Coordinates of C-alpha atoms in Angstrom, one line a residue:
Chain A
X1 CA 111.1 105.5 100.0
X2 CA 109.2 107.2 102.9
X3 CA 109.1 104.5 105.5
X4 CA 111.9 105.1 108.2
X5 CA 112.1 108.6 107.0
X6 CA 115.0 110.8 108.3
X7 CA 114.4 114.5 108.5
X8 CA 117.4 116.5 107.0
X9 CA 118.2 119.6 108.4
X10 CA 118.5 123.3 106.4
X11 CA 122.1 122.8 106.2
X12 CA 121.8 119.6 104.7
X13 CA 119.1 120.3 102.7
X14 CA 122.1 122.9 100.7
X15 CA 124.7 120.2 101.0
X16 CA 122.8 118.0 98.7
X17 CA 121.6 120.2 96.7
X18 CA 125.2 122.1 95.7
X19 CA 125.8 118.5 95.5
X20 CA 123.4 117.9 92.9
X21 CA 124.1 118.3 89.0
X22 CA 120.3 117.7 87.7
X23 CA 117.1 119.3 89.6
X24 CA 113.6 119.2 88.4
X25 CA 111.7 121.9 88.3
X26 CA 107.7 121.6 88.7
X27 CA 105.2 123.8 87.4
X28 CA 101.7 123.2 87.7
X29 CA 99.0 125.0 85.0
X30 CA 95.3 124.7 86.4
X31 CA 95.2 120.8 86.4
X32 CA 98.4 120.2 84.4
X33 CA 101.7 119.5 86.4
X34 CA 105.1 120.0 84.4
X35 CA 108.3 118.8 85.2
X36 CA 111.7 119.8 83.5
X37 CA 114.6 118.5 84.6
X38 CA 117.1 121.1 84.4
X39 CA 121.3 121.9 85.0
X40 CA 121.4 124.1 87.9
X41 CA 123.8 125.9 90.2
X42 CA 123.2 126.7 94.0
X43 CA 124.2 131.1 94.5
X44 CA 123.6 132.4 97.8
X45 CA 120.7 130.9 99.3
X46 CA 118.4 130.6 95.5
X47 CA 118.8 127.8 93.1
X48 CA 119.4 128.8 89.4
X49 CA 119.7 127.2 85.8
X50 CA 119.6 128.5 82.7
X51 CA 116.7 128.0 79.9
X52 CA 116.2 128.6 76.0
X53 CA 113.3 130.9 75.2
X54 CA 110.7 128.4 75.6
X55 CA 107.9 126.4 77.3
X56 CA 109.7 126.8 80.6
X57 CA 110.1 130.7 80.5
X58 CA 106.7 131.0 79.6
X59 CA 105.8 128.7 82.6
X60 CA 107.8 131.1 84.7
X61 CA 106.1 134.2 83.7
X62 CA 102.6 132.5 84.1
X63 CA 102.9 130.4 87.3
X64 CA 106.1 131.8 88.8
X65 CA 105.3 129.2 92.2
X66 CA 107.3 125.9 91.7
X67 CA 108.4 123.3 93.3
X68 CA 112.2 121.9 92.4
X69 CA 113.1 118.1 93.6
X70 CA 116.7 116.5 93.8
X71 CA 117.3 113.2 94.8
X72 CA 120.3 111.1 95.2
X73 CA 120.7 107.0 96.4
X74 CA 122.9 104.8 96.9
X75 CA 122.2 100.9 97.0
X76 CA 121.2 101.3 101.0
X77 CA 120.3 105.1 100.8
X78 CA 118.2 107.5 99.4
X79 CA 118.4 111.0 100.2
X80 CA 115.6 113.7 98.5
X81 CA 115.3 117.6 98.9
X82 CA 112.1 119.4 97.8
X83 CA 111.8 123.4 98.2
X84 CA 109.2 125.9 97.1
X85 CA 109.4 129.2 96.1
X86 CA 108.9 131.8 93.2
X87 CA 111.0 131.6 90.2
X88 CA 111.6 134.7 88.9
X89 CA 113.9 135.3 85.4
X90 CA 116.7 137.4 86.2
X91 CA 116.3 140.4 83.8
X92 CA 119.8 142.6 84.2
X93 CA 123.6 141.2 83.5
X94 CA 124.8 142.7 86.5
X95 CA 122.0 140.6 88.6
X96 CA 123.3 137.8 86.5
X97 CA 126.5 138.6 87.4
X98 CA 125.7 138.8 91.2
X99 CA 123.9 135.9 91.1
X100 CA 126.5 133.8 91.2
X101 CA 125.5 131.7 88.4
X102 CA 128.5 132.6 85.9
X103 CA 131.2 131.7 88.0
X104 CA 129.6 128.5 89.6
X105 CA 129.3 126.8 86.2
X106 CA 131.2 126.5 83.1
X107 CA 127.9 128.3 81.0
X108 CA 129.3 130.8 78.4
X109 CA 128.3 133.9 79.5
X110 CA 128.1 135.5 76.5
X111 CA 125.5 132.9 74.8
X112 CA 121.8 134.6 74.7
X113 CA 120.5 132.3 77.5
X114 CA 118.1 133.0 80.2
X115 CA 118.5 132.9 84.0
X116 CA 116.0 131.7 86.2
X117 CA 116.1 131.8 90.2
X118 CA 113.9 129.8 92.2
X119 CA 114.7 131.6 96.0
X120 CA 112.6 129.2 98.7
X121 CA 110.2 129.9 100.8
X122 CA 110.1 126.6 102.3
X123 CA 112.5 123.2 102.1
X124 CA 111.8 119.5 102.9
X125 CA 114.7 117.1 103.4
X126 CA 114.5 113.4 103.9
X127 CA 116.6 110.3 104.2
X128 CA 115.2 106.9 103.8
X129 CA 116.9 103.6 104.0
X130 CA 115.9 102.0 100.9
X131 CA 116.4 98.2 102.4
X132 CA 113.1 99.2 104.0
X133 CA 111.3 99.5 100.7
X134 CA 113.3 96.9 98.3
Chain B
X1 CA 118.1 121.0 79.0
X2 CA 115.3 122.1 76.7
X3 CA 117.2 123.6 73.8
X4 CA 117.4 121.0 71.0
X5 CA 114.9 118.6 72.4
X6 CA 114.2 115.8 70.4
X7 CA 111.0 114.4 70.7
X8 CA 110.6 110.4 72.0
X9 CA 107.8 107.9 70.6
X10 CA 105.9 105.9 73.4
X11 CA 108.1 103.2 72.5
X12 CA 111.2 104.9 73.4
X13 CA 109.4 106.2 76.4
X14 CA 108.5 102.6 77.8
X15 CA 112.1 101.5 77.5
X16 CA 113.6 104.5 79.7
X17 CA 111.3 103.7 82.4
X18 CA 111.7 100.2 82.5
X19 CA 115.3 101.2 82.5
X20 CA 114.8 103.6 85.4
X21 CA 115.6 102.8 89.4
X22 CA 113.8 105.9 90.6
X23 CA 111.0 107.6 89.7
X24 CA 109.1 111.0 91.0
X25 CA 105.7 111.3 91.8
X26 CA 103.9 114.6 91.6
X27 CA 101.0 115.5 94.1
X28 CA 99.2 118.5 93.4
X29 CA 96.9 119.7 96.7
X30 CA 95.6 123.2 96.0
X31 CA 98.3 125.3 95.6
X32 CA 100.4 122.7 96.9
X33 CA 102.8 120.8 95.4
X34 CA 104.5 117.4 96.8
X35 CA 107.0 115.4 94.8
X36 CA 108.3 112.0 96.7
X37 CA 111.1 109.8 94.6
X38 CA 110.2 106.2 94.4
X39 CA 111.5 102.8 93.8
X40 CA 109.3 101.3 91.1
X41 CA 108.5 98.9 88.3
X42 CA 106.9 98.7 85.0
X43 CA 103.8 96.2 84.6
X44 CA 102.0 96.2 81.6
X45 CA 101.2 99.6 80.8
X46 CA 101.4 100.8 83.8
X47 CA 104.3 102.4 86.7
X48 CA 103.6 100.2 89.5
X49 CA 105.5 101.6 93.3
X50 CA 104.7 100.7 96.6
X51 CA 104.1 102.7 99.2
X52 CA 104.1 102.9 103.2
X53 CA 100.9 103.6 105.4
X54 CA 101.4 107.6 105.0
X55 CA 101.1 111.1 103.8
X56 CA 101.7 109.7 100.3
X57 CA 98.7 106.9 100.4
X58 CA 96.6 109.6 101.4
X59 CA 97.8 111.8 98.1
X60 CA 96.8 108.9 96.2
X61 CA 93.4 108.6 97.7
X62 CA 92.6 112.4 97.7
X63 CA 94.4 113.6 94.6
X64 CA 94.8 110.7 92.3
X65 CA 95.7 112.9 89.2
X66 CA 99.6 112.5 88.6
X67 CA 102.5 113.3 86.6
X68 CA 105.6 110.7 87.0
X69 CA 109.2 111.8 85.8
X70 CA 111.8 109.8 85.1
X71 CA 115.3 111.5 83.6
X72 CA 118.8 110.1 83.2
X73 CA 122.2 111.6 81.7
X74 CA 125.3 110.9 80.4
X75 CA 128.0 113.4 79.6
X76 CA 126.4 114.7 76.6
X77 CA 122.9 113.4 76.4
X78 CA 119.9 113.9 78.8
X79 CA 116.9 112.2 78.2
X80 CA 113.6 112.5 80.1
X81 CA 109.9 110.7 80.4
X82 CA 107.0 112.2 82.2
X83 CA 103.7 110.5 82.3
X84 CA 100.3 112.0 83.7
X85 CA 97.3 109.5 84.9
X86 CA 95.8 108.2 87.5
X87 CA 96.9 106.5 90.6
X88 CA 95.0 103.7 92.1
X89 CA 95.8 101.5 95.3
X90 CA 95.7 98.4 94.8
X91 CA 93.0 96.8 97.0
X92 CA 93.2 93.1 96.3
X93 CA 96.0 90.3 96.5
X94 CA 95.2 89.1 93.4
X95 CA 95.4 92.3 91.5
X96 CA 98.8 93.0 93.0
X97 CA 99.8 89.7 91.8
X98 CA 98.6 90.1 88.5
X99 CA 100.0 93.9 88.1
X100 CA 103.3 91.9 87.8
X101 CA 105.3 93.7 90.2
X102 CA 105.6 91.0 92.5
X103 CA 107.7 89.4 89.6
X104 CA 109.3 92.5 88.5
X105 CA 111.1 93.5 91.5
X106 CA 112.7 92.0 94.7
X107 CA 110.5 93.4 97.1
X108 CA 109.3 90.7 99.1
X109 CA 105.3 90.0 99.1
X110 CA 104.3 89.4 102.5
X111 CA 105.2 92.6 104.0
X112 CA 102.4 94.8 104.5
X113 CA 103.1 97.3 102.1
X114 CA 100.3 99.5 99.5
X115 CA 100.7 98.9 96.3
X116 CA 100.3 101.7 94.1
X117 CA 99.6 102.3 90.1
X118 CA 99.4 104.8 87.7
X119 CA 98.0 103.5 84.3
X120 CA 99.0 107.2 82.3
X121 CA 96.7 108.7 80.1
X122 CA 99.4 110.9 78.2
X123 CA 103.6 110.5 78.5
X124 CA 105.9 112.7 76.8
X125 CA 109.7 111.6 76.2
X126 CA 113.2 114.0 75.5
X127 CA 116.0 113.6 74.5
X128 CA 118.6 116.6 75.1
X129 CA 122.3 117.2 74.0
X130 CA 123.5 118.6 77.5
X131 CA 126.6 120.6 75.7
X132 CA 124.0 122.7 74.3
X133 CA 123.4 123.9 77.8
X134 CA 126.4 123.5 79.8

């Protein structure tokens, strides 16, 4: 979907992402690559979702740089955002609560989940007319 | 969408993708992470895209060790499929034509697009209940 490639400006690049409902988020391990598709939120200028004690924390701890990918088409359109940045687990409730995250999504609050933050460093956004690839 | 994974068979895992419309492919350059969506089919064993002349072709070329995600959701279910291998160009007519994706897909054959192919060496599939996480 890259021939005929439309760059996307910042703003647009948040547009489609608070338009988004699934993100993946991409670790990479030495030679091993991860990818989780998670539920996120958009708060401020930082991407967040939630995650059980797990894998993915872990990954966060141990290789904090990520990539995080949404992507969206239609039957003539493709649209795709890409950003990089440290994820960091937020560690206090208030910084939860500042965040953003509780009120931006219908997540219980009071359920012992963790919140991640992925705050960029860097975004790509691109639109592509898919009739040029199919 | 981690929390109460259940665990797909290969089988399960073959079925999603050849269900799928878009895929993601994961570059990793260095430190450097590069994820490009992608219209694609399966053939054989094997996640068969093309690709336009470009930065992606070169990925191929230079870092040929991917991962491929594919993820879809309903209300209450999420599932995903990532797969890690190798992808190849394809160099000669005849092994594009007998990849199958000629057949699989619309795209037409005379256009002078790169066929590309990554035959994994390891997939992992999931299955999520999304009310467990939002």
């Amino acid at each position: 979907m890259e021939h005929g490639a439309e760059v996307l400006d910042e703003a647009a690049c948040w547009r489609l992402l608070a338009e988004a409902e699934v993100g993946r988020v991409v670790f990479v391990e030495g030679d091993d690559i991860e990818v989780f598709p998670v539920n996120f939120a958009v708060g401020g200028r930082s991407v967040l979702f939630r995650s059980a004690p797990g894998s993915k924390l872990e990954l966060v701890a141990e290789h904090p740089q990520v990539a995080f990918e949404v992507d969206r088409h239609d039957d003539e359109m493709a649209w795709s955002v890409i950003l990089w940045g440290v994820a960091e687990r937020l560690a206090f409730d208030d910084e939860i609560e500042h965040s953003g995250i509780l009120g931006l999504v219908s997540w219980s609050p009071d359920e012992k989940f963790n919140y991640v933050r992925i705050t960029p460093d860097r975004m790509s956004g691109r639109r592509f007319r898919r009739a040029d690839v199919d």
